[in-house]
Amino acid sequence: MKNIILMGPPGAGKGTQATDLVDRYKIPHISTGDMFREAIANKTELGLKAQAIIERGDLVPDDVTVALVKDRLSQPDCANGYLLDGFPRTIPQAEALEEIGKQIGRPVNLVINIEVPQDILLDRIAGRRVCPQCGASYHVRNMPPHKEGVCDRCGHELIQRKDDNAESFKIRLENYDKSTAPLIGFYKELGLLKSYDGTGGKARLQKELFETLDNL
Ligand code: AMP
């Protein structure tokens, strides 16, 4: 069973790896960031609540985020596995997820932690372009699309995220250190954590992840 969490600081490569993993293993990609951005684009109640918080780089409150994920994980397409990207981000979210996993009979069985030193992250974030349609990520210099400004995967126009600026990034990194990094110890204790070097290029990390997941 592939009930997986993808963890790592902003810019670690979670989104980049996630698109290839879900294509290969045919499991849903559950990115809370993508869900919030979609809600913002559609101007839903959730979107209006989350917009300012996200744009400045802060975390959406746990109760809102947990309810969203509980609902999503309960959908029938998660019965044969799922890939959580960007959730959990706090200890209370991780505790809630343990409960939800038990309740719905879909407990997490692997936590992938992508490690990248902080001095590399800002450059990755500053040059990042994303596809608002399918969630694929690119970098203007290190990982450009075949046609400038257009998604290789689905042909949609690429955008720069509003929170991919130096000011919001600093807050996101502080929130990562304070609230998310403690999850590494949490999942180590549960025996679920596997850490990977995220600095060796997309292909190398992908190969290592495929090797692990093919046997999961
Ligand atoms: P991401 O696309 O994962 O970088 O998420 C973008 C933004 O959405 C984050 O900076 C947060 O503001 C918000 N967000 C996404 N996931 C969570 C979460 N699990 N808990 C709280 N806020 C979140």
mmCIF file of N, CA and C and ligand atoms in Angstrom, residues 10-11 14 31-34 36-37 50 53-62 65 69 85-90 93 128 161 163-164 172 175, ligand 1:
data_model
loop_
_atom_site.group_PDB
_atom_site.id
_atom_site.type_symbol
_atom_site.label_atom_id
_atom_site.label_comp_id
_atom_site.label_asym_id
_atom_site.label_seq_id
_atom_site.Cartn_x
_atom_site.Cartn_y
_atom_site.Cartn_z
ATOM 1 N N PRO A 10 10.156 24.529 1.806
ATOM 2 C CA PRO A 10 9.715 25.086 0.527
ATOM 3 C C PRO A 10 10.888 25.138 -0.446
ATOM 4 N N GLY A 11 10.685 24.576 -1.646
ATOM 5 C CA GLY A 11 11.770 24.561 -2.626
ATOM 6 C C GLY A 11 12.579 23.269 -2.600
ATOM 7 N N LYS A 14 9.360 18.916 -3.638
ATOM 8 C CA LYS A 14 8.199 18.058 -3.363
ATOM 9 C C LYS A 14 7.255 18.006 -4.570
ATOM 10 N N SER A 31 -2.255 17.827 -2.650
ATOM 11 C CA SER A 31 -1.441 18.968 -2.257
ATOM 12 C C SER A 31 -2.370 19.994 -1.626
ATOM 13 N N THR A 32 -2.195 20.215 -0.323
ATOM 14 C CA THR A 32 -3.069 21.191 0.337
ATOM 15 C C THR A 32 -2.833 22.587 -0.249
ATOM 16 N N GLY A 33 -1.576 22.885 -0.632
ATOM 17 C CA GLY A 33 -1.294 24.180 -1.259
ATOM 18 C C GLY A 33 -2.092 24.335 -2.556
ATOM 19 N N ASP A 34 -2.099 23.288 -3.398
ATOM 20 C CA ASP A 34 -2.879 23.341 -4.649
ATOM 21 C C ASP A 34 -4.372 23.495 -4.347
ATOM 22 N N PHE A 36 -5.741 24.903 -1.733
ATOM 23 C CA PHE A 36 -6.001 26.289 -1.307
ATOM 24 C C PHE A 36 -5.951 27.241 -2.501
ATOM 25 N N ARG A 37 -4.960 27.047 -3.388
ATOM 26 C CA ARG A 37 -4.850 27.954 -4.553
ATOM 27 C C ARG A 37 -6.073 27.833 -5.458
ATOM 28 N N ALA A 50 -8.354 31.981 3.252
ATOM 29 C CA ALA A 50 -6.943 31.581 3.217
ATOM 30 C C ALA A 50 -6.034 32.541 2.446
ATOM 31 N N ILE A 53 -3.448 34.936 4.226
ATOM 32 C CA ILE A 53 -2.515 34.129 5.036
ATOM 33 C C ILE A 53 -1.462 33.510 4.130
ATOM 34 N N ILE A 54 -1.913 32.928 3.029
ATOM 35 C CA ILE A 54 -0.999 32.225 2.126
ATOM 36 C C ILE A 54 -0.062 33.202 1.427
ATOM 37 N N GLU A 55 -0.597 34.320 0.987
ATOM 38 C CA GLU A 55 0.250 35.261 0.246
ATOM 39 C C GLU A 55 1.355 35.838 1.110
ATOM 40 N N ARG A 56 1.112 35.961 2.420
ATOM 41 C CA ARG A 56 2.216 36.481 3.242
ATOM 42 C C ARG A 56 3.143 35.365 3.726
ATOM 43 N N GLY A 57 2.775 34.111 3.483
ATOM 44 C CA GLY A 57 3.682 33.001 3.805
ATOM 45 C C GLY A 57 3.371 32.310 5.114
ATOM 46 N N ASP A 58 2.239 32.652 5.739
ATOM 47 C CA ASP A 58 1.884 32.014 7.007
ATOM 48 C C ASP A 58 1.117 30.715 6.784
ATOM 49 N N LEU A 59 0.868 30.002 7.867
ATOM 50 C CA LEU A 59 0.147 28.733 7.765
ATOM 51 C C LEU A 59 -1.344 28.945 7.996
ATOM 52 N N VAL A 60 -2.137 28.275 7.206
ATOM 53 C CA VAL A 60 -3.588 28.271 7.396
ATOM 54 C C VAL A 60 -3.866 27.514 8.709
ATOM 55 N N PRO A 61 -4.863 27.947 9.507
ATOM 56 C CA PRO A 61 -5.096 27.284 10.798
ATOM 57 C C PRO A 61 -5.327 25.772 10.663
ATOM 58 N N ASP A 62 -4.866 25.051 11.683
ATOM 59 C CA ASP A 62 -4.923 23.583 11.656
ATOM 60 C C ASP A 62 -6.336 23.051 11.439
ATOM 61 N N THR A 65 -7.358 23.208 7.798
ATOM 62 C CA THR A 65 -6.557 22.330 6.935
ATOM 63 C C THR A 65 -6.886 20.860 7.192
ATOM 64 N N VAL A 69 -8.372 17.960 4.524
ATOM 65 C CA VAL A 69 -7.673 16.703 4.217
ATOM 66 C C VAL A 69 -8.516 15.490 4.608
ATOM 67 N N ASP A 85 1.180 15.961 -0.127
ATOM 68 C CA ASP A 85 2.281 16.883 -0.423
ATOM 69 C C ASP A 85 1.969 18.209 0.275
ATOM 70 N N GLY A 86 2.770 18.530 1.294
ATOM 71 C CA GLY A 86 2.530 19.793 2.011
ATOM 72 C C GLY A 86 1.590 19.632 3.199
ATOM 73 N N PHE A 87 1.243 18.433 3.525
ATOM 74 C CA PHE A 87 0.447 18.127 4.716
ATOM 75 C C PHE A 87 0.949 16.796 5.279
ATOM 76 N N PRO A 88 1.124 16.684 6.582
ATOM 77 C CA PRO A 88 0.961 17.693 7.628
ATOM 78 C C PRO A 88 2.137 18.669 7.668
ATOM 79 N N ARG A 89 1.888 19.821 8.286
ATOM 80 C CA ARG A 89 2.925 20.834 8.436
ATOM 81 C C ARG A 89 3.110 21.238 9.894
ATOM 82 N N THR A 90 2.326 20.662 10.786
ATOM 83 C CA THR A 90 2.464 20.946 12.224
ATOM 84 C C THR A 90 2.226 19.631 12.981
ATOM 85 N N GLN A 93 -1.435 18.737 13.233
ATOM 86 C CA GLN A 93 -1.932 18.156 11.973
ATOM 87 C C GLN A 93 -1.509 16.697 11.864
ATOM 88 N N ARG A 128 11.240 29.765 -9.618
ATOM 89 C CA ARG A 128 10.205 28.746 -9.847
ATOM 90 C C ARG A 128 9.038 29.283 -10.673
ATOM 91 N N ARG A 161 4.077 31.934 -8.520
ATOM 92 C CA ARG A 161 3.200 32.019 -7.349
ATOM 93 C C ARG A 161 3.390 33.336 -6.616
ATOM 94 N N ASP A 163 3.307 33.850 -3.511
ATOM 95 C CA ASP A 163 4.121 33.726 -2.293
ATOM 96 C C ASP A 163 5.563 33.323 -2.602
ATOM 97 N N ASP A 164 5.943 33.243 -3.883
ATOM 98 C CA ASP A 164 7.331 32.956 -4.238
ATOM 99 C C ASP A 164 8.132 34.247 -4.378
ATOM 100 N N ARG A 172 7.878 31.720 5.290
ATOM 101 C CA ARG A 172 7.616 30.285 5.074
ATOM 102 C C ARG A 172 8.728 29.430 5.669
ATOM 103 N N ASN A 175 8.432 29.443 9.421
ATOM 104 C CA ASN A 175 7.351 28.536 9.820
ATOM 105 C C ASN A 175 7.764 27.078 9.666
HETATM 106 P P1 AMP B 1 2.604 24.813 -0.723
HETATM 107 O O1 AMP B 1 2.035 24.827 -2.094
HETATM 108 O O2 AMP B 1 2.650 23.447 -0.122
HETATM 109 O O3 AMP B 1 3.931 25.531 -0.641
HETATM 110 O O4 AMP B 1 1.593 25.661 0.184
HETATM 111 C C1 AMP B 1 1.358 27.016 -0.052
HETATM 112 C C2 AMP B 1 0.768 27.679 1.175
HETATM 113 O O5 AMP B 1 -0.502 27.089 1.491
HETATM 114 C C3 AMP B 1 1.589 27.538 2.443
HETATM 115 O O6 AMP B 1 2.644 28.490 2.525
HETATM 116 C C4 AMP B 1 0.509 27.760 3.495
HETATM 117 O O7 AMP B 1 0.171 29.128 3.587
HETATM 118 C C5 AMP B 1 -0.674 27.023 2.907
HETATM 119 N N1 AMP B 1 -0.670 25.613 3.306
HETATM 120 C C6 AMP B 1 -0.475 24.535 2.507
HETATM 121 N N2 AMP B 1 -0.516 23.403 3.210
HETATM 122 C C7 AMP B 1 -0.728 23.756 4.500
HETATM 123 C C8 AMP B 1 -0.833 23.046 5.718
HETATM 124 N N3 AMP B 1 -0.717 21.700 5.762
HETATM 125 N N4 AMP B 1 -1.061 23.749 6.851
HETATM 126 C C9 AMP B 1 -1.178 25.086 6.829
HETATM 127 N N5 AMP B 1 -1.052 25.834 5.733
HETATM 128 C C10 AMP B 1 -0.834 25.178 4.561
#
